[in-house]
Structures are given as structure tokens and as C-alpha cells.
mmCIF file of C-alpha atoms in Angstrom:
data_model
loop_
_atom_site.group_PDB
_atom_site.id
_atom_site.type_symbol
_atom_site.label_atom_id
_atom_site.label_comp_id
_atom_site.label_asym_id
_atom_site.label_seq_id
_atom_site.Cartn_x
_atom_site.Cartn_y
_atom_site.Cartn_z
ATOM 1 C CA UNK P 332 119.122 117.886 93.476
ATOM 2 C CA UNK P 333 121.824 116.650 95.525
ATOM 3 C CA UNK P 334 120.147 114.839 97.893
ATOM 4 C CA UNK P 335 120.593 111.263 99.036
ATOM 5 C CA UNK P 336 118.285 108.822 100.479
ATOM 6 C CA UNK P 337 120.304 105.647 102.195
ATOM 7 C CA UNK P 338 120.621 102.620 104.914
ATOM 8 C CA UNK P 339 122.960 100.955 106.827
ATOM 9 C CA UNK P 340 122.263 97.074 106.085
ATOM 10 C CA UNK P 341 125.102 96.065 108.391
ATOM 11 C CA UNK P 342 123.783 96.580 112.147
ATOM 12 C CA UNK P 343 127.176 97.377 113.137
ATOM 13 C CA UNK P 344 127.518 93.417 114.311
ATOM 14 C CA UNK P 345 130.882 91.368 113.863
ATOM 15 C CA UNK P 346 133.038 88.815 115.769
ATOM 16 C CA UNK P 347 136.200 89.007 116.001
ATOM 17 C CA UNK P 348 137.489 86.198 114.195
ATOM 18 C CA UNK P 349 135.148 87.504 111.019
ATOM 19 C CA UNK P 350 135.939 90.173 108.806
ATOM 20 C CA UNK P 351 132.838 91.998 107.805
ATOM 21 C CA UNK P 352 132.466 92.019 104.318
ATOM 22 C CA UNK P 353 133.178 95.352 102.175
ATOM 23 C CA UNK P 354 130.084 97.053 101.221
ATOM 24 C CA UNK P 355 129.824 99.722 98.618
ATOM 25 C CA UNK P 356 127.030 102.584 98.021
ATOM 26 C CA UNK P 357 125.594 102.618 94.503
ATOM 27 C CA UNK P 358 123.112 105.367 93.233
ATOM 28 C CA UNK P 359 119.798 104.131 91.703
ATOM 29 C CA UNK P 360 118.645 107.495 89.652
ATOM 30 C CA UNK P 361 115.026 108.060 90.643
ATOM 31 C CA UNK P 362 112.518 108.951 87.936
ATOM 32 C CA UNK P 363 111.282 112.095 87.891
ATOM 33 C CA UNK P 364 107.680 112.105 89.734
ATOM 34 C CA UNK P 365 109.589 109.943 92.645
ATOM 35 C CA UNK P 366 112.119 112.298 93.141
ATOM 36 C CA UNK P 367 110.086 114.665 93.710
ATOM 37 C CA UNK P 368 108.280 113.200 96.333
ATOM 38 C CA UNK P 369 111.700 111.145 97.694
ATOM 39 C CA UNK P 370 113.182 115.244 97.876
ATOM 40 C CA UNK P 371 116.175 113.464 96.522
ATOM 41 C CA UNK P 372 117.334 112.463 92.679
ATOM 42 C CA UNK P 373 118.682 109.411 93.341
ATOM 43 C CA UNK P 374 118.602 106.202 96.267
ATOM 44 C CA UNK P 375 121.495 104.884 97.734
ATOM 45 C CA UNK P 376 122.270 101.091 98.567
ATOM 46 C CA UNK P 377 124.308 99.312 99.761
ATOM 47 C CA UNK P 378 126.142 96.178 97.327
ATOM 48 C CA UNK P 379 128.412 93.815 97.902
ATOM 49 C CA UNK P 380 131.320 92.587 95.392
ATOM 50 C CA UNK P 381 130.217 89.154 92.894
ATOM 51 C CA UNK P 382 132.756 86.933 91.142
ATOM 52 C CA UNK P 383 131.636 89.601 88.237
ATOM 53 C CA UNK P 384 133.780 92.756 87.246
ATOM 54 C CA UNK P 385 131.050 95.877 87.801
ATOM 55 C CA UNK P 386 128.941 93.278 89.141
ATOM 56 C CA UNK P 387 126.635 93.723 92.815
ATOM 57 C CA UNK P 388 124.512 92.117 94.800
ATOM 58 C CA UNK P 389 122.014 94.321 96.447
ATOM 59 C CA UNK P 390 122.356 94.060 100.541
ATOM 60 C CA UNK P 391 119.461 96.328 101.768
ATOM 61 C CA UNK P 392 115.728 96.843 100.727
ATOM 62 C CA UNK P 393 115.045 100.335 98.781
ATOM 63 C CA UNK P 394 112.717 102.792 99.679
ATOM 64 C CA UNK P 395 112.077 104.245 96.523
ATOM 65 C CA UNK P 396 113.848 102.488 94.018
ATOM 66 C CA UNK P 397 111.342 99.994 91.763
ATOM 67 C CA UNK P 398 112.178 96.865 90.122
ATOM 68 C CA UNK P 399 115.030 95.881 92.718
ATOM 69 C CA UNK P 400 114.930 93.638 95.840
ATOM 70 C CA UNK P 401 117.557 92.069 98.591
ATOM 71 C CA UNK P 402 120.030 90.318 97.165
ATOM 72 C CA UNK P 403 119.413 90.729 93.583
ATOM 73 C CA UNK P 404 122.383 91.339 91.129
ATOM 74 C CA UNK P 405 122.576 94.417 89.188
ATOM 75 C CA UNK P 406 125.241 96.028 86.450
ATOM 76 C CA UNK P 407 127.040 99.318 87.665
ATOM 77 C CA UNK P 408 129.620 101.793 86.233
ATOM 78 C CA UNK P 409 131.614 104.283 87.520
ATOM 79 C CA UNK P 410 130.795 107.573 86.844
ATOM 80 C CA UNK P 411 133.863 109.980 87.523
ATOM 81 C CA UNK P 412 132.196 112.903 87.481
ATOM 82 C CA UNK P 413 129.380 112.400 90.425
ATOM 83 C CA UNK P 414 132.420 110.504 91.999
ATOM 84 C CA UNK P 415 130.135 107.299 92.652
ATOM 85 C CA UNK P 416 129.270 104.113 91.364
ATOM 86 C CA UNK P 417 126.147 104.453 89.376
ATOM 87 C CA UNK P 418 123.198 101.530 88.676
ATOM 88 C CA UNK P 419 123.447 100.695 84.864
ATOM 89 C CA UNK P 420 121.185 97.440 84.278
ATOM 90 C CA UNK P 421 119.288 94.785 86.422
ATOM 91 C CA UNK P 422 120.973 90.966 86.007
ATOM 92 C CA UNK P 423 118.892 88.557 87.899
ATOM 93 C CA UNK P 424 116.788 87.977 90.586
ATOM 94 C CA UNK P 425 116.854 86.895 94.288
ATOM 95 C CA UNK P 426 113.954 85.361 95.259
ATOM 96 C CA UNK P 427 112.994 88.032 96.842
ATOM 97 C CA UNK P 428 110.694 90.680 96.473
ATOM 98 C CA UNK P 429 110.231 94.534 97.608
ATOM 99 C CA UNK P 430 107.100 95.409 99.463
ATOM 100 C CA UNK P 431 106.532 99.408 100.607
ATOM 101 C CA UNK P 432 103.631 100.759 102.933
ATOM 102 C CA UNK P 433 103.002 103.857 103.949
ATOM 103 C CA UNK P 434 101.657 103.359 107.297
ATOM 104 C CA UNK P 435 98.377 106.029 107.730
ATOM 105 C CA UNK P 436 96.818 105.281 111.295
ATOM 106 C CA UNK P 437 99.262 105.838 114.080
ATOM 107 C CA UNK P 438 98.051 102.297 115.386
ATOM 108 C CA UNK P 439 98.635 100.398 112.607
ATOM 109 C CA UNK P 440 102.647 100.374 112.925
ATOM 110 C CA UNK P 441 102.251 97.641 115.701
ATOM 111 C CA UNK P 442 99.891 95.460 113.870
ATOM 112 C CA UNK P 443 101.855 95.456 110.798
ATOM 113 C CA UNK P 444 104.730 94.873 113.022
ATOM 114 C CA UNK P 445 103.663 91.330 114.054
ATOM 115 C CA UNK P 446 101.974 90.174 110.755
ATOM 116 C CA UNK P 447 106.107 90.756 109.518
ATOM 117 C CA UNK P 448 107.323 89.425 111.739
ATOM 118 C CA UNK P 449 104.757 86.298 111.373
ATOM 119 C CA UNK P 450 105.868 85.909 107.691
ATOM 120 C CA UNK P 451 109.681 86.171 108.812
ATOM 121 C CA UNK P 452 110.353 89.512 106.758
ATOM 122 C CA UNK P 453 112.445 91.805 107.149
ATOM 123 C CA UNK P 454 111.993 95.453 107.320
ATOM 124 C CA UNK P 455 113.835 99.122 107.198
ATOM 125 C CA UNK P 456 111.740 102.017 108.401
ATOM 126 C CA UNK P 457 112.562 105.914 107.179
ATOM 127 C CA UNK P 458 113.173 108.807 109.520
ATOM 128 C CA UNK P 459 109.447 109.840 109.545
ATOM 129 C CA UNK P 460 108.449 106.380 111.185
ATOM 130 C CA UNK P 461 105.307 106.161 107.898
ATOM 131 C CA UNK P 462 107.871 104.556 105.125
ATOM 132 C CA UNK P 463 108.644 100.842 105.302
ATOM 133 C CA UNK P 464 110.677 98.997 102.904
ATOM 134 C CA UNK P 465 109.839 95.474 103.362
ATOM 135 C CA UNK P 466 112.243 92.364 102.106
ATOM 136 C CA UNK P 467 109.894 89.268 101.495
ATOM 137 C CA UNK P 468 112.126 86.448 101.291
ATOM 138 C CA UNK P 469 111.560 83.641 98.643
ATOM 139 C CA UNK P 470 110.344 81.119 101.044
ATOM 140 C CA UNK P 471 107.525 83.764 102.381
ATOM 141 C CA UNK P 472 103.948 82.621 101.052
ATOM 142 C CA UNK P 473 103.248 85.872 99.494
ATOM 143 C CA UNK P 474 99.788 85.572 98.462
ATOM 144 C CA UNK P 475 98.697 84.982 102.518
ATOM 145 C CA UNK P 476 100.795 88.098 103.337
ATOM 146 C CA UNK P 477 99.276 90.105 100.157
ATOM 147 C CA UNK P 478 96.013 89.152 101.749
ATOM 148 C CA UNK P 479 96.874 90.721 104.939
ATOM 149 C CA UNK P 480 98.562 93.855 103.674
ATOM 150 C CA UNK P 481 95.462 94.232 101.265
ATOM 151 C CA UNK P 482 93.143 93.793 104.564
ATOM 152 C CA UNK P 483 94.832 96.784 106.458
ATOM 153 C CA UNK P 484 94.775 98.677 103.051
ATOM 154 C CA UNK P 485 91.434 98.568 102.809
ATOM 155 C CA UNK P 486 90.788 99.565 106.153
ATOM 156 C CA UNK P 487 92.886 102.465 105.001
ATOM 157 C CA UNK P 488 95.447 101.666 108.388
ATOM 158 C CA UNK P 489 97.948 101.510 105.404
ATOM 159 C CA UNK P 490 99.238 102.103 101.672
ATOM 160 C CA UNK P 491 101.134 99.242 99.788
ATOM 161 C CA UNK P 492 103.284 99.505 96.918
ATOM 162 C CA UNK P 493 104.892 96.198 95.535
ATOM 163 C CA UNK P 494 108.236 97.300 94.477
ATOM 164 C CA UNK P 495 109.911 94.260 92.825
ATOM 165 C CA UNK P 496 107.999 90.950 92.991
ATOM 166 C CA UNK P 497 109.938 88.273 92.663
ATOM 167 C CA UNK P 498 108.774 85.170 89.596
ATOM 168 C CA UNK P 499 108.075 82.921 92.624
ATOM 169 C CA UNK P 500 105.721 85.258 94.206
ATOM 170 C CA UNK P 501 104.481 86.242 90.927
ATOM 171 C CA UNK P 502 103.689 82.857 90.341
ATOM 172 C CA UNK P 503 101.756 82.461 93.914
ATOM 173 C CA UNK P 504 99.425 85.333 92.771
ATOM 174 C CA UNK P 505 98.570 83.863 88.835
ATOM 175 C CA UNK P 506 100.395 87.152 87.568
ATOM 176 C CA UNK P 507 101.972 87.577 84.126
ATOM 177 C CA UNK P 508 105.589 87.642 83.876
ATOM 178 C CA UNK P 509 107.015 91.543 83.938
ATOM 179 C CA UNK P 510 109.842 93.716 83.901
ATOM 180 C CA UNK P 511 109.927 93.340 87.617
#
């Protein structure tokens, strides 16, 4: 498959005086049973350069990709014959942590609108309007939002996967440690 699945993190904003900062694409492969539902082998995100040779930090929230949140630092390599950097290894964490929902009732989008935007998240939404990618900052009370998310679930207005949960949010809900 040759398919790609990717955002634009940078809202096309500058001032004149700043130069925006470089940003690079860098393919996370996608296991097989996600791929086949993405309709594409491997996610797309944008980075930005660390002090660290083959170093990134993540700048957008993934759709797909699990384990990985805004701002996190992962490994990459080059591989010359896709022509593309390529993810190699997670290095540490952000804070933050990936949330994805699957909206299911048409008039859910607006209530799960607000209750973001209540928590101060951020959010990317796919091309079918039903996929959100949701960046919960470390500050976010995570448990209170779970709660929420959990609520809308139930009424079935919604699915939720949690992505990448950060050790502070972790933490918030009593959960073991993980892989991420």
C-alpha cells in the first residue's frame, strides 16, 4: 500500500519578523489490522528538529498511530529506499496524551466540541468529519474528561480510543505504568 494518512500542524500562521520553524514528515508504519482499516500502511507527522542527531519532536496529534502524543520525542532513520524519514524508537514523553473518538450520532460532534474545548484540548478532525485525534495537554485533569468521554460512550454518541496516555494522566486514573 502506498497510501498516506497526514496533517498540517502549522495553520499556515507567521509574522513577519518570525521564521516559521522547519517541519519534517516522518512515517509511523501501521500494524497490520490498522492499516487495513486506516486504507494506508503507514501515518505521517509532522516533527520538528531537537539538539539530537535523528532526533524529533512530534508537532501534530496522530490518527492512527498508538503509543505517540504532541510533542513527544521519538528516534528516526532515513530510509533511502522509500525516500523518507522513517520512525525507529520512542524516547520520552510530553506530558501529553493521545485521545481518538469516533464520533457515531451526527449530534454529538457539537457536544464533544465544547466539553474540548472546556478542558483546553486540542483537536484534528479527518476528511470524513467521524475521526478525531485529540491532544490532552499535561495540565488537563484527565480523569474529569475520561468521565465525560466515557458518558457520551455509553450513550453510544461516541467511540474512544486512548492512544498514548501520558504517566501524569496515568497516574490521575490509578493505572499501572505501560508501554504507552
Amino acid at each position: 500500500m502506498s497510501s498516506e494518512i497526514s496533517s498540517d500542524p502549522s495553520g499556515g500562521e507567521s509574522s513577519p519578523e518570525s521564521k516559521p520553524e522547519r517541519l519534517y514528515k516522518v512515517a509511523f508504519d501501521l500494524p497490520d489490522e490498522t492499516a487495513d482499516w486506516a486504507h494506508a500502511s503507514a501515518e505521517r507527522l509532522w516533527t520538528g528538529k531537537t539538539s539530537v542527531k535523528m532526533e524529533v519532536q512530534v508537532r501534530n496529534t496522530p490518527f492512527y498511530v498508538k503509543g505517540i502524543a504532541f510533542e513527544d520525542i521519538v528516534r528516526v532513520r532515513a530510509d533511502h529506499g522509500r525516500r523518507e524519514l522513517v520512525f525507529e524508537g520512542f524516547v520520552s514523553e510530553s506530558g501529553h496524551s493521545t485521545v481518538r473518538i469516533i464520533i457515531k450520532d451526527d449530534d454529538a460532534g457539537d457536544t464533544v466540541d465544547a466539553m474540548l474545548r472546556s478542558f483546553e484540548c486540542s483537536w484534528e478532525i479527518d476528511t470524513t468529519g467521524h475521526l478525531w485525534a485529540i491532544d490532552v495537554p499535561p495540565h488537563v485533569d484527565y480523569a474529569s474528561m475520561r468521565i465525560s468521554l466515557l458518558r457520551l460512550a455509553d450513550e453510544g454518541k461516541i467511540g474512544i480510543e486512548e492512544g498514548a496516555l501520558a504517566r501524569t494522566h496515568r497516574d490521575g486514573l490509578g493505572l499501572p505504568e505501560s508501554d504507552r
